[in-house]
Amino acid sequence: MELSRRAFGALTGSALLSLALPVGTAAAAAGAAPRPAGAGSGSGGTVTFDPYSLIIDGRRVPLWSGEVHPFRLPSPSLWRDVLQKMRGNGYNAVSIYASWNYHSPAPGHYDFTGVRDLGLFLEMAADAGLYVIARPGPYINAEVDAGGYPGWLATTPGRARSNDPTYLGYVDEWLTAVNAVISRHLYTDGGGSVVLYQLENEYASHTADAIGQGYMAHLYAKVRADGIDVPLFHNDKGRNGYWIPGSFDTGGETGQYLYGFDGYPSPTGLPPDWGYFGTGGAKGGSTASPGTPGLMAEFGGGWFDPWGGAEFGGKGYAESRRTRDAAYERRFYLTNLANGVKIHNVYMTFGGTSWGWLPAPVVYTSYDYGAAIDEARNATSKVVPMHQTGAMLEAFPEFAALDRAADTAADSTAVRVYHLTAAESGAHVYFLRNDTSADATCTLPVATAAGTATVPAAPGGMRVASKDMKVVATELSLGRRTLRYTTAQPMLRTTGGALDVAAFAGRPGDPAEVVLAVSGKPAVTVVGGAADTVYDAAAGTLRINTVLGGLTRVLVEGGGTATPMLLLFADDDASAVLRLLTAAGEPVLVSGPALVRTAEREGAVLKLTGDTTQDCPLEVWAEPAVREVFWNARRVAVAPTASGSLLAGSLLAGPQPVELPALTGWLQSPENPESEPAFDDSAWRVCDLTTSSSTTAVPAGGPVLFADDYGFHYGDVWYRAEVDATAAPGTLSLSYASGTQGLLMAWWDGRPLGVHRQPVPAKAQDTQGTWAATADFAVPADLAGEGRHTVAVLVRRMAHEEDGGANDAFKSARGLTSARLDGDASALAWRIQGGTAADAARGPLNTGGLYGERAGWHLPGFPDRDWAPAADLQAEPRQGVSWYRTQFRLDVDRGTDASVGLTLDDDPARAYRVQIFLNGWNMGQYINDAGPQHTFVLPNGILRPRGSNTLALAVLSDGTTPAGPAAVSLTLLGSAAGGVPLTLVDAPGYAQLVRPVG
C-alpha cells in the first residue's frame, strides 16, 4: 500500500499544522512544524538534517520513537494494534530490528512472508502515522540467538564483523534481500515512512584500523547501492565517539550520515548529561558530532532479566517497570531533551516474547523488558509521560531547535534547572529536576517578551515532585494567541474554525499557572473544575491559576482575538485519555476512551474507532459541522456542552467478561526412545568431520561433535554411540558447551547415568554467553562387561552466544565438544540428530531435536488417540522427556480483545523444564527450579480466541524429583472492547508438516 503525503499527514496530524501555524508566525518563519510531515506521494519527499533535528520536506521533525521487534510478536494482526497504541500515546516513530536468523534458514534462502512479512509491518507503521527507523543489522545483538546471526553462519570461515571477503559475501546476500523490502517503504520515494537506516549496531571493534574502516565503508556503499537514500547512522555502544562522520569512506557523499549512541543508566543514579550540559567532546554523547542532531538510538525503557531472575530479585519484569516508572521516564528522558537530543528512541517500548529458540543466553522467554506497553499489549502507566511529551514535541515547534541559554537557578537547592531558548521564536524552556527524596517547592525567574518574570506569580510556588521533572516554558505560540508562560507542561494545541484549544499537563495536586498575552479584557468562564483568573490591563496579560485534578476547563473569549480559546488543565489520568487526531484534514480532540485509533469524517458524521478498558465517557471537540458521532461503527447520542464539545449521553461500554476454561482432558506419552539400545539410528548423521570454523578447538585426535557443523542450529540434539568393549568400562567423560542453563543427560545401555546442568546465574546481569563443562559418569558395574554397549546423550544446548565483542563468540560450539571412555576418545564413534526440516510457517527457530518434535507431537493435527489419559501432569521421577496434550475451546466476544496467558506453578525444588507449544508454535521454556517466569503470553492469531486450541507440553526432567507442573491454567492478562481485526496465523496441516522420525 502506498500512502499519499496528504493521507500520511492526516494520520500523523500534520494536517493540523496549517491550522496551528498561521502564515506569518515566528514558528512558520523558522520553517518549523509542530507535527511531522507525512509519507511521500508518488514524487517522493526529502529527509535531511541540521545540528538540531531531522528536516522532513523542509520542516523540523523531532523523532519521539519507541523500539518494537516484529519477530517478537509472531502474529501480524497484532502489529497494527501495537503500532496504533504507540501513535495514540504520543510516539511519532518506531525503531525496528530485522533479525537475519529469523528470515534465513540456510544460505541463499530468505523468507519475508507470513509472520516474517517485514514489508507488511512497514506498511502498517505508515498506516498508523509513524516514521520508521530501520535497523536490519547485519548484527543486531538485541538479546537474540547469536545476536541475530543465522545458525548456519557459525559454520562459515571468515571473521564476522570485519572486512573479511567471505563474511562480506554473506552480508551482501542478506542486505540485498532485506533492503529490497525496506527500499519499497522509504519516505523519499513516496512508498512509506522509513526516514533513517542504521548500518551496524554497537560496533566497538577495529575503530581506528583498516579492518573496521573497510567494513563500515563496505556497508555504506552496499546500502546505497541497494537504493537506500535516507540518512544513515551507526549506534555507538555508549559514548565513545566511534564512527562519527568522516571516520570512514562514504564514497564522497557528505551530509547524509549521523552519529548515534545509546545508554542505559541505572535508575538509582542521576540522569546523565549527554549533550549541551555535559562534559563535551568525543565521549560526551551528542557533542561527539556537533554538526548532526543528538541521536539517542537506544535509551533504556527498561532492562532485561537473566535466567534465575537475579537482576530484579526474582520479581521479574514487574520490578523493572517499578524501578523505571513514569517518574523515571520524565526525569531521564526530559534530561535528554534538555541536552539537545531530538532523535530519541526508547528501547523497548513493546518488548514482546523471545519465543521458540529465539532468546540469547542472557534472557529467558519473556522480553517484556518493563516496557511502556507490556508483553500482553497492555498500555501501562509508563505511556503517560510518553504521550504528554510526544504530544508536546509535535504541537510546539519551538522545542525542535533549542540552544543552551544562560544558567538560571530556582530558589530551591533541591531543584536543578536546565535553561534553553529557541532563537527564532524567542521562546524559553526550563526543565526543572528534583533528584532528592522529598518534594520541592520553588519559584523561578523566567525570560518573557515583557521582561523577566518570577513564576509563579500566585503564592505557594511550583511543586517539583521527588525524583521527578517538569517543564516550564515562555513565549509559545498558541496559533492565534501567545502563551506568555506556563508552569504546567504544554501538551497540545490546535486552532479550529470556531474554537482554539490548548492543553497543559502535570501531576495530580500540582498548582498550575498559565499566563496569556491579551490586548484587551477577555471574558473568562470556568466551565469545569476550579480556577482563579486575574486580568492585568497594564501588563496585557490574563493569569489563570488552578490545582491539577481531573480535567479543568477555562474558556477565554475576546481579549483582542475573535476566536474563543479553551484551556484544558489535565492531571496525568486526564491527559492519558486526551488525544488529538485529524479527520478530513480538520482537528478532532477526543477525551474518555483508553485509546482512539482512527478518526474519519463524512459530512456531518464523525467516525471514531478505539478501545475501552472499562465503561467510560466520550467527549469530542470537532468542527461545528459535525453533528453525529459513531464509535466502533455504532452511533452514539451526543449533545453540545459549554466547553464547545459534543458529549455522549451515556458511557461507552467496556469489554465483555471473558471466561477461560479449566485445562482438563490431558493425554500423556513418555518419550526419548533414542536412549534405548534397540533404537534405529542408521539414518542419523555420522560425526566424521575433522575441522571446524568454530572458535572452540576440536580435541586432538577426535572428530568434530559440534551440533552446528552438522546442520543442527536450534534446540535439543541427540548423540548415540556404540562401544565394543574389550574390558570393563569404568568412566564416561562427556564435555559439552551450551548457553545459560544448558544441560546434558546420558544413558548407558538404556539406563540413566545422570544429568549435568549449567549453573543458574547468581548475580545480576551475568552476561556469560557460553558455559562449558565436563561431566564424568560411572558406568554401572552390572552393565560394564565386555561386548557391545550403547551410549545415548541428550544435550539441551539453549542458545548461541552473541557477538558484541566482534570476536566470533557466536561460533562457540554447542552440544558435545568431546567424549572419552576411560580417557580414550577413539572408543566412541558418534552419530547425531537434531531438529529436522523446519515447517515453512513457523520457521527454523520453532523446534529442536526432541523425538516428539521430529514426529509432530506438538502439532494440532497429530493423532494422539493412543496416548494414555493423565489425571494430572505430575510424573514420578524419570530421566528424560514426557509429553502432555490437551484441547481447549475459547469463545471470546468478537468485540473484545482479550490477552491470554498460560501460567505454570509448582514447588520450586522440583527439577524439570517445560517447552510450551500452542497450536504447534513454541511459545517458550519454563524452568521450574530456576524461574523467574511463570506466565507465558499466548498471542491472538496463534491463539484462536473463538475456536479450538491445542496445547502440548514437553517436560524434560533430570530424574531426581517428580516432574511436571502441579498447576497449569489460562490467565486473563488484559482485555479491551475494540481491538483490531484478527487474522489467524494458520500453518499447513499436520500431514504436510510431519517428517519421518530419525
PDB file of N, CA and C in Angstrom, residues 105-107 151-156 683-694 696 698-699 701-720 797 800 811-819 828-837 849 854:
ATOM      1  N   PRO A 105      16.823 -19.551   6.908  1.00  0.00           N
ATOM      2  CA  PRO A 105      17.109 -20.881   7.449  1.00  0.00           C
ATOM      3  C   PRO A 105      18.373 -21.508   6.876  1.00  0.00           C
ATOM      4  N   ALA A 106      18.835 -21.001   5.735  1.00  0.00           N
ATOM      5  CA  ALA A 106      20.018 -21.575   5.083  1.00  0.00           C
ATOM      6  C   ALA A 106      20.615 -20.524   4.159  1.00  0.00           C
ATOM      7  N   PRO A 107      21.894 -20.647   3.807  1.00  0.00           N
ATOM      8  CA  PRO A 107      22.498 -19.675   2.886  1.00  0.00           C
ATOM      9  C   PRO A 107      21.688 -19.576   1.595  1.00  0.00           C
ATOM     10  N   GLY A 151      22.069 -19.424  12.382  1.00  0.00           N
ATOM     11  CA  GLY A 151      22.887 -20.510  12.889  1.00  0.00           C
ATOM     12  C   GLY A 151      23.894 -21.011  11.882  1.00  0.00           C
ATOM     13  N   TRP A 152      23.498 -21.031  10.613  1.00  0.00           N
ATOM     14  CA  TRP A 152      24.421 -21.568   9.612  1.00  0.00           C
ATOM     15  C   TRP A 152      25.665 -20.708   9.438  1.00  0.00           C
ATOM     16  N   LEU A 153      25.588 -19.409   9.798  1.00  0.00           N
ATOM     17  CA  LEU A 153      26.761 -18.553   9.654  1.00  0.00           C
ATOM     18  C   LEU A 153      27.875 -18.979  10.613  1.00  0.00           C
ATOM     19  N   ALA A 154      27.506 -19.675  11.716  1.00  0.00           N
ATOM     20  CA  ALA A 154      28.505 -20.122  12.680  1.00  0.00           C
ATOM     21  C   ALA A 154      29.447 -21.154  12.087  1.00  0.00           C
ATOM     22  N   THR A 155      29.079 -21.757  10.975  1.00  0.00           N
ATOM     23  CA  THR A 155      29.906 -22.806  10.368  1.00  0.00           C
ATOM     24  C   THR A 155      30.742 -22.299   9.201  1.00  0.00           C
ATOM     25  N   THR A 156      30.677 -21.003   8.943  1.00  0.00           N
ATOM     26  CA  THR A 156      31.382 -20.458   7.783  1.00  0.00           C
ATOM     27  C   THR A 156      32.737 -19.896   8.190  1.00  0.00           C
ATOM     28  N   ALA A 683      19.854 -43.725  10.165  1.00  0.00           N
ATOM     29  CA  ALA A 683      19.652 -42.554   9.303  1.00  0.00           C
ATOM     30  C   ALA A 683      20.283 -41.287   9.880  1.00  0.00           C
ATOM     31  N   TRP A 684      20.822 -41.390  11.076  1.00  0.00           N
ATOM     32  CA  TRP A 684      21.428 -40.211  11.696  1.00  0.00           C
ATOM     33  C   TRP A 684      22.759 -39.894  11.016  1.00  0.00           C
ATOM     34  N   ARG A 685      23.169 -38.639  11.167  1.00  0.00           N
ATOM     35  CA  ARG A 685      24.414 -38.160  10.581  1.00  0.00           C
ATOM     36  C   ARG A 685      25.601 -38.697  11.379  1.00  0.00           C
ATOM     37  N   VAL A 686      26.552 -39.284  10.676  1.00  0.00           N
ATOM     38  CA  VAL A 686      27.778 -39.742  11.320  1.00  0.00           C
ATOM     39  C   VAL A 686      28.665 -38.542  11.635  1.00  0.00           C
ATOM     40  N   CYS A 687      29.207 -38.500  12.821  1.00  0.00           N
ATOM     41  CA  CYS A 687      30.104 -37.407  13.216  1.00  0.00           C
ATOM     42  C   CYS A 687      31.514 -37.734  12.694  1.00  0.00           C
ATOM     43  N   ASP A 688      31.754 -37.312  11.458  1.00  0.00           N
ATOM     44  CA  ASP A 688      33.015 -37.674  10.818  1.00  0.00           C
ATOM     45  C   ASP A 688      33.853 -36.477  10.395  1.00  0.00           C
ATOM     46  N   LEU A 689      33.432 -35.274  10.736  1.00  0.00           N
ATOM     47  CA  LEU A 689      34.215 -34.093  10.380  1.00  0.00           C
ATOM     48  C   LEU A 689      35.441 -33.987  11.271  1.00  0.00           C
ATOM     49  N   THR A 690      36.480 -33.423  10.728  1.00  0.00           N
ATOM     50  CA  THR A 690      37.720 -33.281  11.499  1.00  0.00           C
ATOM     51  C   THR A 690      38.148 -31.830  11.703  1.00  0.00           C
ATOM     52  N   THR A 691      37.529 -30.913  10.976  1.00  0.00           N
ATOM     53  CA  THR A 691      37.848 -29.487  11.135  1.00  0.00           C
ATOM     54  C   THR A 691      36.558 -28.706  11.268  1.00  0.00           C
ATOM     55  N   SER A 692      36.678 -27.504  11.841  1.00  0.00           N
ATOM     56  CA  SER A 692      35.508 -26.671  12.089  1.00  0.00           C
ATOM     57  C   SER A 692      35.905 -25.204  12.066  1.00  0.00           C
ATOM     58  N   SER A 693      34.947 -24.347  11.720  1.00  0.00           N
ATOM     59  CA  SER A 693      35.160 -22.899  11.786  1.00  0.00           C
ATOM     60  C   SER A 693      34.803 -22.338  13.152  1.00  0.00           C
ATOM     61  N   SER A 694      34.444 -23.210  14.077  1.00  0.00           N
ATOM     62  CA  SER A 694      34.082 -22.772  15.423  1.00  0.00           C
ATOM     63  C   SER A 694      35.285 -22.157  16.126  1.00  0.00           C
ATOM     64  N   THR A 696      35.682 -22.814  19.153  1.00  0.00           N
ATOM     65  CA  THR A 696      36.010 -23.889  20.091  1.00  0.00           C
ATOM     66  C   THR A 696      36.951 -24.879  19.401  1.00  0.00           C
ATOM     67  N   VAL A 698      38.775 -28.140  18.218  1.00  0.00           N
ATOM     68  CA  VAL A 698      38.452 -29.555  18.028  1.00  0.00           C
ATOM     69  C   VAL A 698      39.472 -30.354  18.822  1.00  0.00           C
ATOM     70  N   PRO A 699      39.034 -31.271  19.684  1.00  0.00           N
ATOM     71  CA  PRO A 699      40.005 -32.007  20.506  1.00  0.00           C
ATOM     72  C   PRO A 699      40.962 -32.835  19.644  1.00  0.00           C
ATOM     73  N   GLY A 701      42.850 -35.550  17.935  1.00  0.00           N
ATOM     74  CA  GLY A 701      42.548 -36.939  17.650  1.00  0.00           C
ATOM     75  C   GLY A 701      41.080 -37.280  17.637  1.00  0.00           C
ATOM     76  N   GLY A 702      40.236 -36.300  17.907  1.00  0.00           N
ATOM     77  CA  GLY A 702      38.811 -36.597  17.979  1.00  0.00           C
ATOM     78  C   GLY A 702      38.044 -35.956  16.849  1.00  0.00           C
ATOM     79  N   PRO A 703      36.882 -36.474  16.520  1.00  0.00           N
ATOM     80  CA  PRO A 703      36.085 -35.850  15.477  1.00  0.00           C
ATOM     81  C   PRO A 703      35.391 -34.605  16.004  1.00  0.00           C
ATOM     82  N   VAL A 704      34.882 -33.808  15.093  1.00  0.00           N
ATOM     83  CA  VAL A 704      34.033 -32.670  15.448  1.00  0.00           C
ATOM     84  C   VAL A 704      32.691 -33.218  15.920  1.00  0.00           C
ATOM     85  N   LEU A 705      32.259 -32.787  17.096  1.00  0.00           N
ATOM     86  CA  LEU A 705      30.952 -33.187  17.629  1.00  0.00           C
ATOM     87  C   LEU A 705      29.979 -32.023  17.704  1.00  0.00           C
ATOM     88  N   PHE A 706      30.437 -30.841  17.304  1.00  0.00           N
ATOM     89  CA  PHE A 706      29.637 -29.633  17.471  1.00  0.00           C
ATOM     90  C   PHE A 706      28.365 -29.723  16.617  1.00  0.00           C
ATOM     91  N   ALA A 707      27.244 -29.415  17.223  1.00  0.00           N
ATOM     92  CA  ALA A 707      25.958 -29.592  16.544  1.00  0.00           C
ATOM     93  C   ALA A 707      25.833 -28.734  15.297  1.00  0.00           C
ATOM     94  N   ASP A 708      26.304 -27.510  15.354  1.00  0.00           N
ATOM     95  CA  ASP A 708      26.150 -26.611  14.205  1.00  0.00           C
ATOM     96  C   ASP A 708      26.820 -27.162  12.959  1.00  0.00           C
ATOM     97  N   ASP A 709      27.950 -27.814  13.116  1.00  0.00           N
ATOM     98  CA  ASP A 709      28.690 -28.309  11.962  1.00  0.00           C
ATOM     99  C   ASP A 709      27.924 -29.389  11.203  1.00  0.00           C
ATOM    100  N   TYR A 710      26.935 -29.965  11.866  1.00  0.00           N
ATOM    101  CA  TYR A 710      26.129 -30.993  11.201  1.00  0.00           C
ATOM    102  C   TYR A 710      24.740 -30.469  10.830  1.00  0.00           C
ATOM    103  N   GLY A 711      24.593 -29.146  10.877  1.00  0.00           N
ATOM    104  CA  GLY A 711      23.358 -28.526  10.404  1.00  0.00           C
ATOM    105  C   GLY A 711      22.257 -28.411  11.430  1.00  0.00           C
ATOM    106  N   PHE A 712      22.557 -28.669  12.710  1.00  0.00           N
ATOM    107  CA  PHE A 712      21.546 -28.593  13.761  1.00  0.00           C
ATOM    108  C   PHE A 712      21.827 -27.344  14.603  1.00  0.00           C
ATOM    109  N   HIS A 713      21.056 -26.298  14.348  1.00  0.00           N
ATOM    110  CA  HIS A 713      21.402 -24.988  14.905  1.00  0.00           C
ATOM    111  C   HIS A 713      20.555 -24.575  16.104  1.00  0.00           C
ATOM    112  N   TYR A 714      19.405 -25.194  16.292  1.00  0.00           N
ATOM    113  CA  TYR A 714      18.493 -24.723  17.339  1.00  0.00           C
ATOM    114  C   TYR A 714      17.893 -25.900  18.094  1.00  0.00           C
ATOM    115  N   GLY A 715      17.729 -25.722  19.390  1.00  0.00           N
ATOM    116  CA  GLY A 715      17.052 -26.714  20.203  1.00  0.00           C
ATOM    117  C   GLY A 715      17.936 -27.891  20.583  1.00  0.00           C
ATOM    118  N   ASP A 716      17.270 -28.965  21.019  1.00  0.00           N
ATOM    119  CA  ASP A 716      17.958 -30.123  21.559  1.00  0.00           C
ATOM    120  C   ASP A 716      18.629 -30.948  20.467  1.00  0.00           C
ATOM    121  N   VAL A 717      19.725 -31.613  20.858  1.00  0.00           N
ATOM    122  CA  VAL A 717      20.408 -32.548  19.953  1.00  0.00           C
ATOM    123  C   VAL A 717      20.672 -33.849  20.694  1.00  0.00           C
ATOM    124  N   TRP A 718      20.551 -34.944  19.947  1.00  0.00           N
ATOM    125  CA  TRP A 718      20.837 -36.278  20.459  1.00  0.00           C
ATOM    126  C   TRP A 718      22.139 -36.798  19.839  1.00  0.00           C
ATOM    127  N   TYR A 719      22.865 -37.552  20.650  1.00  0.00           N
ATOM    128  CA  TYR A 719      24.060 -38.276  20.191  1.00  0.00           C
ATOM    129  C   TYR A 719      23.907 -39.736  20.611  1.00  0.00           C
ATOM    130  N   ARG A 720      24.353 -40.604  19.748  1.00  0.00           N
ATOM    131  CA  ARG A 720      24.399 -42.025  20.083  1.00  0.00           C
ATOM    132  C   ARG A 720      25.725 -42.614  19.599  1.00  0.00           C
ATOM    133  N   ARG A 797      20.975 -27.439  24.344  1.00  0.00           N
ATOM    134  CA  ARG A 797      22.070 -26.514  24.013  1.00  0.00           C
ATOM    135  C   ARG A 797      21.738 -25.075  24.343  1.00  0.00           C
ATOM    136  N   HIS A 800      23.026 -19.738  21.080  1.00  0.00           N
ATOM    137  CA  HIS A 800      24.352 -19.249  20.707  1.00  0.00           C
ATOM    138  C   HIS A 800      24.660 -17.951  21.450  1.00  0.00           C
ATOM    139  N   LYS A 811      30.272 -18.239  17.250  1.00  0.00           N
ATOM    140  CA  LYS A 811      30.734 -19.501  16.670  1.00  0.00           C
ATOM    141  C   LYS A 811      31.199 -20.496  17.733  1.00  0.00           C
ATOM    142  N   SER A 812      31.090 -20.112  18.997  1.00  0.00           N
ATOM    143  CA  SER A 812      31.444 -21.048  20.053  1.00  0.00           C
ATOM    144  C   SER A 812      30.558 -22.284  19.950  1.00  0.00           C
ATOM    145  N   ALA A 813      31.131 -23.447  20.140  1.00  0.00           N
ATOM    146  CA  ALA A 813      30.422 -24.709  19.906  1.00  0.00           C
ATOM    147  C   ALA A 813      29.209 -24.862  20.806  1.00  0.00           C
ATOM    148  N   ARG A 814      28.234 -25.610  20.297  1.00  0.00           N
ATOM    149  CA  ARG A 814      27.073 -26.023  21.062  1.00  0.00           C
ATOM    150  C   ARG A 814      26.917 -27.533  20.903  1.00  0.00           C
ATOM    151  N   GLY A 815      26.558 -28.206  22.000  1.00  0.00           N
ATOM    152  CA  GLY A 815      26.455 -29.647  22.009  1.00  0.00           C
ATOM    153  C   GLY A 815      27.700 -30.275  22.610  1.00  0.00           C
ATOM    154  N   LEU A 816      27.887 -31.561  22.342  1.00  0.00           N
ATOM    155  CA  LEU A 816      29.109 -32.218  22.808  1.00  0.00           C
ATOM    156  C   LEU A 816      30.334 -31.585  22.154  1.00  0.00           C
ATOM    157  N   THR A 817      31.383 -31.459  22.928  1.00  0.00           N
ATOM    158  CA  THR A 817      32.647 -30.976  22.372  1.00  0.00           C
ATOM    159  C   THR A 817      33.701 -32.080  22.352  1.00  0.00           C
ATOM    160  N   SER A 818      33.612 -33.013  23.288  1.00  0.00           N
ATOM    161  CA  SER A 818      34.487 -34.192  23.258  1.00  0.00           C
ATOM    162  C   SER A 818      33.881 -35.266  24.151  1.00  0.00           C
ATOM    163  N   ALA A 819      34.281 -36.495  23.909  1.00  0.00           N
ATOM    164  CA  ALA A 819      33.787 -37.611  24.708  1.00  0.00           C
ATOM    165  C   ALA A 819      34.884 -38.655  24.827  1.00  0.00           C
ATOM    166  N   LEU A 828      34.668 -44.295  21.028  1.00  0.00           N
ATOM    167  CA  LEU A 828      33.293 -43.886  20.773  1.00  0.00           C
ATOM    168  C   LEU A 828      33.167 -43.323  19.361  1.00  0.00           C
ATOM    169  N   ALA A 829      32.306 -43.895  18.564  1.00  0.00           N
ATOM    170  CA  ALA A 829      32.021 -43.379  17.218  1.00  0.00           C
ATOM    171  C   ALA A 829      30.585 -42.877  17.217  1.00  0.00           C
ATOM    172  N   TRP A 830      30.408 -41.582  17.009  1.00  0.00           N
ATOM    173  CA  TRP A 830      29.131 -40.942  17.288  1.00  0.00           C
ATOM    174  C   TRP A 830      28.294 -40.698  16.026  1.00  0.00           C
ATOM    175  N   ARG A 831      26.992 -40.722  16.240  1.00  0.00           N
ATOM    176  CA  ARG A 831      26.007 -40.201  15.300  1.00  0.00           C
ATOM    177  C   ARG A 831      25.224 -39.110  16.008  1.00  0.00           C
ATOM    178  N   ILE A 832      24.681 -38.189  15.225  1.00  0.00           N
ATOM    179  CA  ILE A 832      24.000 -37.030  15.793  1.00  0.00           C
ATOM    180  C   ILE A 832      22.673 -36.807  15.084  1.00  0.00           C
ATOM    181  N   GLN A 833      21.685 -36.313  15.847  1.00  0.00           N
ATOM    182  CA  GLN A 833      20.389 -35.951  15.268  1.00  0.00           C
ATOM    183  C   GLN A 833      19.831 -34.744  16.012  1.00  0.00           C
ATOM    184  N   GLY A 834      19.417 -33.754  15.254  1.00  0.00           N
ATOM    185  CA  GLY A 834      18.745 -32.590  15.839  1.00  0.00           C
ATOM    186  C   GLY A 834      17.419 -32.375  15.156  1.00  0.00           C
ATOM    187  N   GLY A 835      16.990 -31.126  15.146  1.00  0.00           N
ATOM    188  CA  GLY A 835      15.720 -30.819  14.525  1.00  0.00           C
ATOM    189  C   GLY A 835      15.738 -31.114  13.034  1.00  0.00           C
ATOM    190  N   THR A 836      14.645 -31.676  12.556  1.00  0.00           N
ATOM    191  CA  THR A 836      14.530 -31.940  11.123  1.00  0.00           C
ATOM    192  C   THR A 836      14.069 -30.677  10.420  1.00  0.00           C
ATOM    193  N   ALA A 837      13.805 -30.761   9.134  1.00  0.00           N
ATOM    194  CA  ALA A 837      13.486 -29.580   8.338  1.00  0.00           C
ATOM    195  C   ALA A 837      12.338 -28.789   8.961  1.00  0.00           C
ATOM    196  N   GLY A 849      15.324 -30.894  18.438  1.00  0.00           N
ATOM    197  CA  GLY A 849      15.528 -32.275  18.051  1.00  0.00           C
ATOM    198  C   GLY A 849      14.909 -33.315  18.949  1.00  0.00           C
ATOM    199  N   ARG A 854      10.297 -34.043  16.248  1.00  0.00           N
ATOM    200  CA  ARG A 854      10.566 -34.612  14.930  1.00  0.00           C
ATOM    201  C   ARG A 854       9.366 -35.392  14.404  1.00  0.00           C
TER     202      ARG A 854
END
